[in-house]
mmCIF file of N, CA, C and O in Angstrom:
data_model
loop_
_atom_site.group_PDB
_atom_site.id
_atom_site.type_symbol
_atom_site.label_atom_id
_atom_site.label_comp_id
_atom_site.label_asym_id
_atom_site.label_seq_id
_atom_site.Cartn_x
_atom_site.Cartn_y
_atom_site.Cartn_z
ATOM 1 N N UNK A 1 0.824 -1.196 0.000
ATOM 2 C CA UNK A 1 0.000 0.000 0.000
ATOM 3 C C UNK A 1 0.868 1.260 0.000
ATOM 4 O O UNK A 1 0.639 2.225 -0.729
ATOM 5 N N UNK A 2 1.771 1.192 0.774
ATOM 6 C CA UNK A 2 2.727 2.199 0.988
ATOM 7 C C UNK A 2 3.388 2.870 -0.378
ATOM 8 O O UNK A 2 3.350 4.051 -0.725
ATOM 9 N N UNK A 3 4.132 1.504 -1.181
ATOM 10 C CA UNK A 3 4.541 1.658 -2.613
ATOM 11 C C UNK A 3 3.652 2.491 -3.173
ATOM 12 O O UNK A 3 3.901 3.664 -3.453
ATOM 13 N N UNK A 4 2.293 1.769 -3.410
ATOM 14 C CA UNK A 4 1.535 2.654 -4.514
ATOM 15 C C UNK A 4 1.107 3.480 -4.075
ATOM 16 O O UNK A 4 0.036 3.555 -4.678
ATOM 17 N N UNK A 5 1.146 4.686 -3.023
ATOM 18 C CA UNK A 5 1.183 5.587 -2.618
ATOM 19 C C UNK A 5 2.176 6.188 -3.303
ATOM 20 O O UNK A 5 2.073 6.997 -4.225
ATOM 21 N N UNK A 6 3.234 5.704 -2.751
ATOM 22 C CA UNK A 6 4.385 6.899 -3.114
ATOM 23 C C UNK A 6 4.565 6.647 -4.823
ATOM 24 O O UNK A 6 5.342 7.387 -5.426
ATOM 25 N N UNK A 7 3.781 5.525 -5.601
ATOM 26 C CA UNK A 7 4.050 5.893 -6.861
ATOM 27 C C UNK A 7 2.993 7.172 -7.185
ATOM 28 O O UNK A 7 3.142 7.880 -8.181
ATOM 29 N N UNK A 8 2.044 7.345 -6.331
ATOM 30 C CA UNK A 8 0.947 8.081 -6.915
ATOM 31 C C UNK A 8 1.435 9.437 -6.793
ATOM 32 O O UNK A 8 1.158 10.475 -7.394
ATOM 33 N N UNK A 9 2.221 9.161 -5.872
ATOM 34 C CA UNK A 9 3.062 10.797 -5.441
ATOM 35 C C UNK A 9 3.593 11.354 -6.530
ATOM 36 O O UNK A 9 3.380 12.478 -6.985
ATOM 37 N N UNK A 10 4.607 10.134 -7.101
ATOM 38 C CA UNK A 10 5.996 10.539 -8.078
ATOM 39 C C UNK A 10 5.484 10.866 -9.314
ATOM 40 O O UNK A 10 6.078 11.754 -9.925
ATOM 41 N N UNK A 11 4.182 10.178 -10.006
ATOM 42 C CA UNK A 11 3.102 10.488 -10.962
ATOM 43 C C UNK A 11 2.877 11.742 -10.710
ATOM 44 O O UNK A 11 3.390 12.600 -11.428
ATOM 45 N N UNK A 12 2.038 12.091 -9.604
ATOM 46 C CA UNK A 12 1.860 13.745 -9.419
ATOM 47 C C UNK A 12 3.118 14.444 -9.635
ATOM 48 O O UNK A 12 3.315 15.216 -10.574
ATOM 49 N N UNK A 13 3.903 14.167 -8.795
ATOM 50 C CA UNK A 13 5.127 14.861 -8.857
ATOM 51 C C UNK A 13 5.508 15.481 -9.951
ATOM 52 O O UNK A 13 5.600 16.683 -10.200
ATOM 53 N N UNK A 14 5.845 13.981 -10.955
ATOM 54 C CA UNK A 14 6.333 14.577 -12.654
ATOM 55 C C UNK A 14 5.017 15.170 -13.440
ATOM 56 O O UNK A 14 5.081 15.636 -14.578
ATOM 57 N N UNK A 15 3.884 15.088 -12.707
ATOM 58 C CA UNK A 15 2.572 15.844 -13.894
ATOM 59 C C UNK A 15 3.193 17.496 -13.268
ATOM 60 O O UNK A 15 3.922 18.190 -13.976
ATOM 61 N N UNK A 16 2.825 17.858 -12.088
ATOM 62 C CA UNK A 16 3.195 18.999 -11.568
ATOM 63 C C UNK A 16 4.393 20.184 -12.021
ATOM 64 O O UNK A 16 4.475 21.413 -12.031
ATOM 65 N N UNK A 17 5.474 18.708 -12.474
ATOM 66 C CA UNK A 17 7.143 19.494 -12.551
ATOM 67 C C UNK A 17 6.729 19.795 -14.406
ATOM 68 O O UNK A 17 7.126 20.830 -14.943
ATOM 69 N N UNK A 18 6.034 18.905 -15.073
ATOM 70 C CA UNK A 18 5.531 18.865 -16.396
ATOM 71 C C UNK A 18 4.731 20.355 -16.053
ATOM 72 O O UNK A 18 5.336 21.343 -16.468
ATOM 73 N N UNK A 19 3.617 20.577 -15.439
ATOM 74 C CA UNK A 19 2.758 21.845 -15.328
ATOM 75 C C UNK A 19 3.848 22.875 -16.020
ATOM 76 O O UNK A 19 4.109 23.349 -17.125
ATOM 77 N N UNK A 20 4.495 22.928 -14.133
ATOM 78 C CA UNK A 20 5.329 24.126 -13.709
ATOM 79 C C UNK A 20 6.209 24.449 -15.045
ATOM 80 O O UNK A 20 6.125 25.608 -15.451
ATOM 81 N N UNK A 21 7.034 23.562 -15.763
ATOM 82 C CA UNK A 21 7.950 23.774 -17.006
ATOM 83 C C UNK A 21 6.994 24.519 -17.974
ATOM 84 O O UNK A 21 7.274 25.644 -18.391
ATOM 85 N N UNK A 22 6.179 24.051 -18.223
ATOM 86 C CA UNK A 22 5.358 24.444 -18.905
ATOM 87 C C UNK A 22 4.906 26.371 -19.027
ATOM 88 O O UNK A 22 5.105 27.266 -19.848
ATOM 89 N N UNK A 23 4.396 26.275 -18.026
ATOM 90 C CA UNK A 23 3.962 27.789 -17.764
ATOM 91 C C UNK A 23 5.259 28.499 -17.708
ATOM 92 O O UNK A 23 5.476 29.484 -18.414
ATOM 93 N N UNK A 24 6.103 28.025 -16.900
ATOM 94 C CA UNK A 24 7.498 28.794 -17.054
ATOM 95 C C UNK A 24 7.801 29.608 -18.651
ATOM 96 O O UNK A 24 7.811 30.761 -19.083
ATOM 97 N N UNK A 25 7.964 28.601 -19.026
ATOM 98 C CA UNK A 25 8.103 28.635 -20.694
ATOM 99 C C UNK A 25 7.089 29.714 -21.192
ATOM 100 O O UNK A 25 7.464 30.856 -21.457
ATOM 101 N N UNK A 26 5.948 29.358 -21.294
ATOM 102 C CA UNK A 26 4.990 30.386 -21.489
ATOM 103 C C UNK A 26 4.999 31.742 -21.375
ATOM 104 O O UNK A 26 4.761 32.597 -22.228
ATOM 105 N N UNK A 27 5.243 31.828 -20.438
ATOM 106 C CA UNK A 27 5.939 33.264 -19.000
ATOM 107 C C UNK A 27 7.093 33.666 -19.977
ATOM 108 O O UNK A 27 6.800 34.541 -20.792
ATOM 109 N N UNK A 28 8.249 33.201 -20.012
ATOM 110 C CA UNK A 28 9.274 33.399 -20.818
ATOM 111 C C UNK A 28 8.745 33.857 -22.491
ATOM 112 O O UNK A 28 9.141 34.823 -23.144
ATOM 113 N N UNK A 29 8.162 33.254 -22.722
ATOM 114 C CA UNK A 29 7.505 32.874 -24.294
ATOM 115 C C UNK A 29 6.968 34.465 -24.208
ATOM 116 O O UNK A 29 7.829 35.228 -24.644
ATOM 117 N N UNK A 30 5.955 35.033 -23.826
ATOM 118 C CA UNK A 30 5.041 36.438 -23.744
ATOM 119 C C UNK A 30 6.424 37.591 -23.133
ATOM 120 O O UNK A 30 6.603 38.723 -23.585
ATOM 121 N N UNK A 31 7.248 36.948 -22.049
ATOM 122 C CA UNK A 31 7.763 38.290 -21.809
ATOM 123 C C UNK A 31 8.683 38.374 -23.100
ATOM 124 O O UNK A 31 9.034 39.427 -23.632
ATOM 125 N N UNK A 32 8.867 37.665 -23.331
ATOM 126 C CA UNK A 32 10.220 38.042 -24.781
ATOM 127 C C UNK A 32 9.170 38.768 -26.042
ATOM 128 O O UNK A 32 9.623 39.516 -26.909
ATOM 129 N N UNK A 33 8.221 38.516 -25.976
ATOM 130 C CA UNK A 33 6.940 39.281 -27.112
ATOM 131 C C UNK A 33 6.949 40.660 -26.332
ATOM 132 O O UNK A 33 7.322 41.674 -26.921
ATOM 133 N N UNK A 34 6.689 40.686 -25.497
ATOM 134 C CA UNK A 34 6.409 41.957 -24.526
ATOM 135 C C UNK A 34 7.825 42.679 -24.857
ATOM 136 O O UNK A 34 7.730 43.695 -25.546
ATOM 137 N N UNK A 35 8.899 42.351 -24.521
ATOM 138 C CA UNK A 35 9.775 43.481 -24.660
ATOM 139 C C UNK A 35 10.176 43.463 -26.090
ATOM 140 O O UNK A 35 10.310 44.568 -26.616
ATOM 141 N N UNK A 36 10.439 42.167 -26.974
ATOM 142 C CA UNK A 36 10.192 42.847 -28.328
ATOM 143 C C UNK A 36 9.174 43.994 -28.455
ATOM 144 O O UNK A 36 9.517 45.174 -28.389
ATOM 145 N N UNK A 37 7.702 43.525 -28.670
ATOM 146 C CA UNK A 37 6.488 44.542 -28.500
ATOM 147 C C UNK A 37 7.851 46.583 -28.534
ATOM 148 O O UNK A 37 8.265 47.476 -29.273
ATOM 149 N N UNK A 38 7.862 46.008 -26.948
ATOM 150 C CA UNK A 38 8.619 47.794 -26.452
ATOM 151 C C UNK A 38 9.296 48.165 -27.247
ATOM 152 O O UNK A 38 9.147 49.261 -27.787
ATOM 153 N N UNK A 39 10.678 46.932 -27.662
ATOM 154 C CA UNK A 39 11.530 47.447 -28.854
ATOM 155 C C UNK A 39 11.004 48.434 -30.231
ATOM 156 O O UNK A 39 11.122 49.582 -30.658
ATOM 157 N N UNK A 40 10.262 46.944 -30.626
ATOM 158 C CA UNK A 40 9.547 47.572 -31.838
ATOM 159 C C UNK A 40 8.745 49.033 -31.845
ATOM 160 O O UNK A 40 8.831 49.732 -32.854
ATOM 161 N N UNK A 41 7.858 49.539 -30.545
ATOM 162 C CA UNK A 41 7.586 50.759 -30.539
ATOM 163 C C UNK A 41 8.629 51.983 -30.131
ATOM 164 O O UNK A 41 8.229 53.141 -30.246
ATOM 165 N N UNK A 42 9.815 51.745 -29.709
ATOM 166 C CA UNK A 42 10.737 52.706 -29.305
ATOM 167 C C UNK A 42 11.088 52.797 -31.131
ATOM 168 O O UNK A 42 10.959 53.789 -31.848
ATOM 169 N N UNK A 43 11.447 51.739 -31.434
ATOM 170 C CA UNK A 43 12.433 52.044 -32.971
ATOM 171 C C UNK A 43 10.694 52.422 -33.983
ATOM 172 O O UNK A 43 10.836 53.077 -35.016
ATOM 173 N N UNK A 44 9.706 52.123 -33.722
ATOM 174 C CA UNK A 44 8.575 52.922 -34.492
ATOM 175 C C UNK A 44 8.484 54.234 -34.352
ATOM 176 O O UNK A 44 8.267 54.975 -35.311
ATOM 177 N N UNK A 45 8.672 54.732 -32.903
ATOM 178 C CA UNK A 45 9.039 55.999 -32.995
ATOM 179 C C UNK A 45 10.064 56.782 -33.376
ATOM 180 O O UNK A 45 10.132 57.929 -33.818
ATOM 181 N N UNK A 46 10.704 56.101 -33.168
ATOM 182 C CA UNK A 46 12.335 56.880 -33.688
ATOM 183 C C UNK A 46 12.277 56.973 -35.100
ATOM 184 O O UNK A 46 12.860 57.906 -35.653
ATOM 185 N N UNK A 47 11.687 56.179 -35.721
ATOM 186 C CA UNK A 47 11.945 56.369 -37.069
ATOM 187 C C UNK A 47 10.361 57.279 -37.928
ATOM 188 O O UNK A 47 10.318 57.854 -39.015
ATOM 189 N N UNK A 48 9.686 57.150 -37.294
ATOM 190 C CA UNK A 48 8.298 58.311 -37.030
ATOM 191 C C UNK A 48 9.343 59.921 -37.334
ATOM 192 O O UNK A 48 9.406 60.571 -38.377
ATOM 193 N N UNK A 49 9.909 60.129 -36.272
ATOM 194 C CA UNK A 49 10.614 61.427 -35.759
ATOM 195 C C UNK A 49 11.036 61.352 -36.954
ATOM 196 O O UNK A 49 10.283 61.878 -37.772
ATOM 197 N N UNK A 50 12.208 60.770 -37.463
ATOM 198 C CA UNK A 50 13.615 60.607 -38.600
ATOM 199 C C UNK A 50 12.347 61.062 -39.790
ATOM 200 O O UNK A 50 12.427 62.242 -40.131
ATOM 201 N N UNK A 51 11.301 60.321 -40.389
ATOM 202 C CA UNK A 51 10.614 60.254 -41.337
ATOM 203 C C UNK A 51 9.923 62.005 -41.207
ATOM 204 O O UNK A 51 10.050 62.673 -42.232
ATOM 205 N N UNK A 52 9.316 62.606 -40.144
ATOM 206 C CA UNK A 52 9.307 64.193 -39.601
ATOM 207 C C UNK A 52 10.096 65.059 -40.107
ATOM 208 O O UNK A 52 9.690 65.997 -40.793
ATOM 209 N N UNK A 53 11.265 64.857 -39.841
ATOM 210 C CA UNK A 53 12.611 65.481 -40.350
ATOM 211 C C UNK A 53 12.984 65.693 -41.544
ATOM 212 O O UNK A 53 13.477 66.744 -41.955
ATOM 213 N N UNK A 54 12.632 64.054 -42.591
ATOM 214 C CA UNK A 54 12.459 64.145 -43.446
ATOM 215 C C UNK A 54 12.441 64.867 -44.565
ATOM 216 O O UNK A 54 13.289 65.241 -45.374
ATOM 217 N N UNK A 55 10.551 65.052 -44.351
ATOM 218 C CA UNK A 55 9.968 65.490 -44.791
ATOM 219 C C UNK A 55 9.580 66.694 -44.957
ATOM 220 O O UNK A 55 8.870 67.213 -45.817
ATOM 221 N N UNK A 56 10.189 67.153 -43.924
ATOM 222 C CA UNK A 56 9.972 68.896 -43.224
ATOM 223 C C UNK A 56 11.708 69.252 -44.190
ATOM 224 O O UNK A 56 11.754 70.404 -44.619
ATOM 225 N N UNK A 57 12.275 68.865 -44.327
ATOM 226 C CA UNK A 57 13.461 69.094 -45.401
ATOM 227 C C UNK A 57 13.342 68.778 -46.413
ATOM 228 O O UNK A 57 14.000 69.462 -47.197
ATOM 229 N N UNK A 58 12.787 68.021 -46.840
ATOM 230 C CA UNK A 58 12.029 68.025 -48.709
ATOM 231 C C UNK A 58 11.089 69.345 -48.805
ATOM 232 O O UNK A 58 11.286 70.220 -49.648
ATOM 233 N N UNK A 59 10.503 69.370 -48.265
ATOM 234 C CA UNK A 59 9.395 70.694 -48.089
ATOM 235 C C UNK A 59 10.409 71.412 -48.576
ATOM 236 O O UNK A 59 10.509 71.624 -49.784
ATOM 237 N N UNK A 60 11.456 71.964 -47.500
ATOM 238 C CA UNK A 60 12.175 73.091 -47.373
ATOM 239 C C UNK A 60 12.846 73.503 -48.388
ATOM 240 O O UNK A 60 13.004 74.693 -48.661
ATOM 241 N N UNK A 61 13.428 72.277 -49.216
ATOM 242 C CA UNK A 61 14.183 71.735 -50.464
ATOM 243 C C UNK A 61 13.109 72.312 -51.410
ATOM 244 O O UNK A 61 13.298 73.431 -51.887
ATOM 245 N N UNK A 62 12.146 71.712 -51.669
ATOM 246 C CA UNK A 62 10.961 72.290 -52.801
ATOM 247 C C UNK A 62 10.847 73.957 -52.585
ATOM 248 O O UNK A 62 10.999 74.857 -53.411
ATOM 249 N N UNK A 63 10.545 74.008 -51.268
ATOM 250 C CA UNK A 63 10.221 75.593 -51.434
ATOM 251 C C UNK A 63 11.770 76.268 -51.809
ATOM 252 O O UNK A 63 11.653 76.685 -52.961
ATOM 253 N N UNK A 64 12.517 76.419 -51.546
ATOM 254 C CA UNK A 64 13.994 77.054 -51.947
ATOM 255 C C UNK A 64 14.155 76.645 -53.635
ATOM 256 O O UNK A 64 14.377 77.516 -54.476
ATOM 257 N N UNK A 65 14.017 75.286 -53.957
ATOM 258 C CA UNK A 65 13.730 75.226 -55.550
ATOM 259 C C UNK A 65 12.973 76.448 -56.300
ATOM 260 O O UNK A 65 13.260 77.168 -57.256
ATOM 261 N N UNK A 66 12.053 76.360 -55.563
ATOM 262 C CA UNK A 66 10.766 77.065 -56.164
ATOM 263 C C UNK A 66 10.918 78.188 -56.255
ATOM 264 O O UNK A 66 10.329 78.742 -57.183
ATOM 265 N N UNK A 67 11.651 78.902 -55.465
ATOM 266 C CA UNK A 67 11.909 80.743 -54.990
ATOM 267 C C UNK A 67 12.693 80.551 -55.847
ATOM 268 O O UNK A 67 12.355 81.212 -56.828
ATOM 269 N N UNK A 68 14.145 79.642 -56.140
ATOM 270 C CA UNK A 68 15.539 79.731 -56.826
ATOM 271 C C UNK A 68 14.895 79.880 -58.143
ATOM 272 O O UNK A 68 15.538 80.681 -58.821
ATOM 273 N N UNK A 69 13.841 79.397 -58.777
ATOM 274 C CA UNK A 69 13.016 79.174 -60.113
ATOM 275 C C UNK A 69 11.945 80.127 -60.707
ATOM 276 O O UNK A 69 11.476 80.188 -61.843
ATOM 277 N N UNK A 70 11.642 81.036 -59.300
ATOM 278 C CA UNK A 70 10.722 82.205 -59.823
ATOM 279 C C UNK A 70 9.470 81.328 -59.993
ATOM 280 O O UNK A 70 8.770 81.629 -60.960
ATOM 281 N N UNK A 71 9.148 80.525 -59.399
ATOM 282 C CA UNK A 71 7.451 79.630 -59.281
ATOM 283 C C UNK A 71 7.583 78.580 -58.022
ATOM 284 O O UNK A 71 8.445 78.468 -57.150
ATOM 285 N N UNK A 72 6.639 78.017 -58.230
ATOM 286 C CA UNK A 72 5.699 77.108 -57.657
ATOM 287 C C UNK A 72 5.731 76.118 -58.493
ATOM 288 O O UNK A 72 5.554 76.078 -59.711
ATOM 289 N N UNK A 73 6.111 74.871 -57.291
ATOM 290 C CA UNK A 73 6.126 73.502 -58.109
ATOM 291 C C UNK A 73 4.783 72.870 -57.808
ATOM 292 O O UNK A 73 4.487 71.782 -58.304
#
């Protein structure tokens, strides 16, 4: 009786240590999405700004064309 007790234990045991690995992983699995996730919005913004800059210097570029040309492009 004793035996199959303690096999019923060691069964639980390895379902439990099976659980626990499990979710661990999981846990691991989302936080590595999660701080990718952050990455990806820090460098979305940064390159938001850069693309701002841009564009606000093409502008600037066209209009100085345009004065240098006596018109409007």
């Amino acid at each position: 009786m004793a035996n199959k007790i303690t096999k019923i234990q060691d069964e639980i045991q390895i379902k439990l240590n099976f659980i626990k690995k499990y979710y661990q992983s999981a846990y691991r699995k989302k936080e590595s999405e999660f701080d990718n996730n952050e990455k990806n919005s820090k460098d979305l913004e940064r390159n938001s700004a850069n693309l701002a800059i841009l564009l606000n210097r093409k502008a600037m570029l066209e209009a100085h064309l345009a004065k240098k040309n006596g018109g409007t492009r």
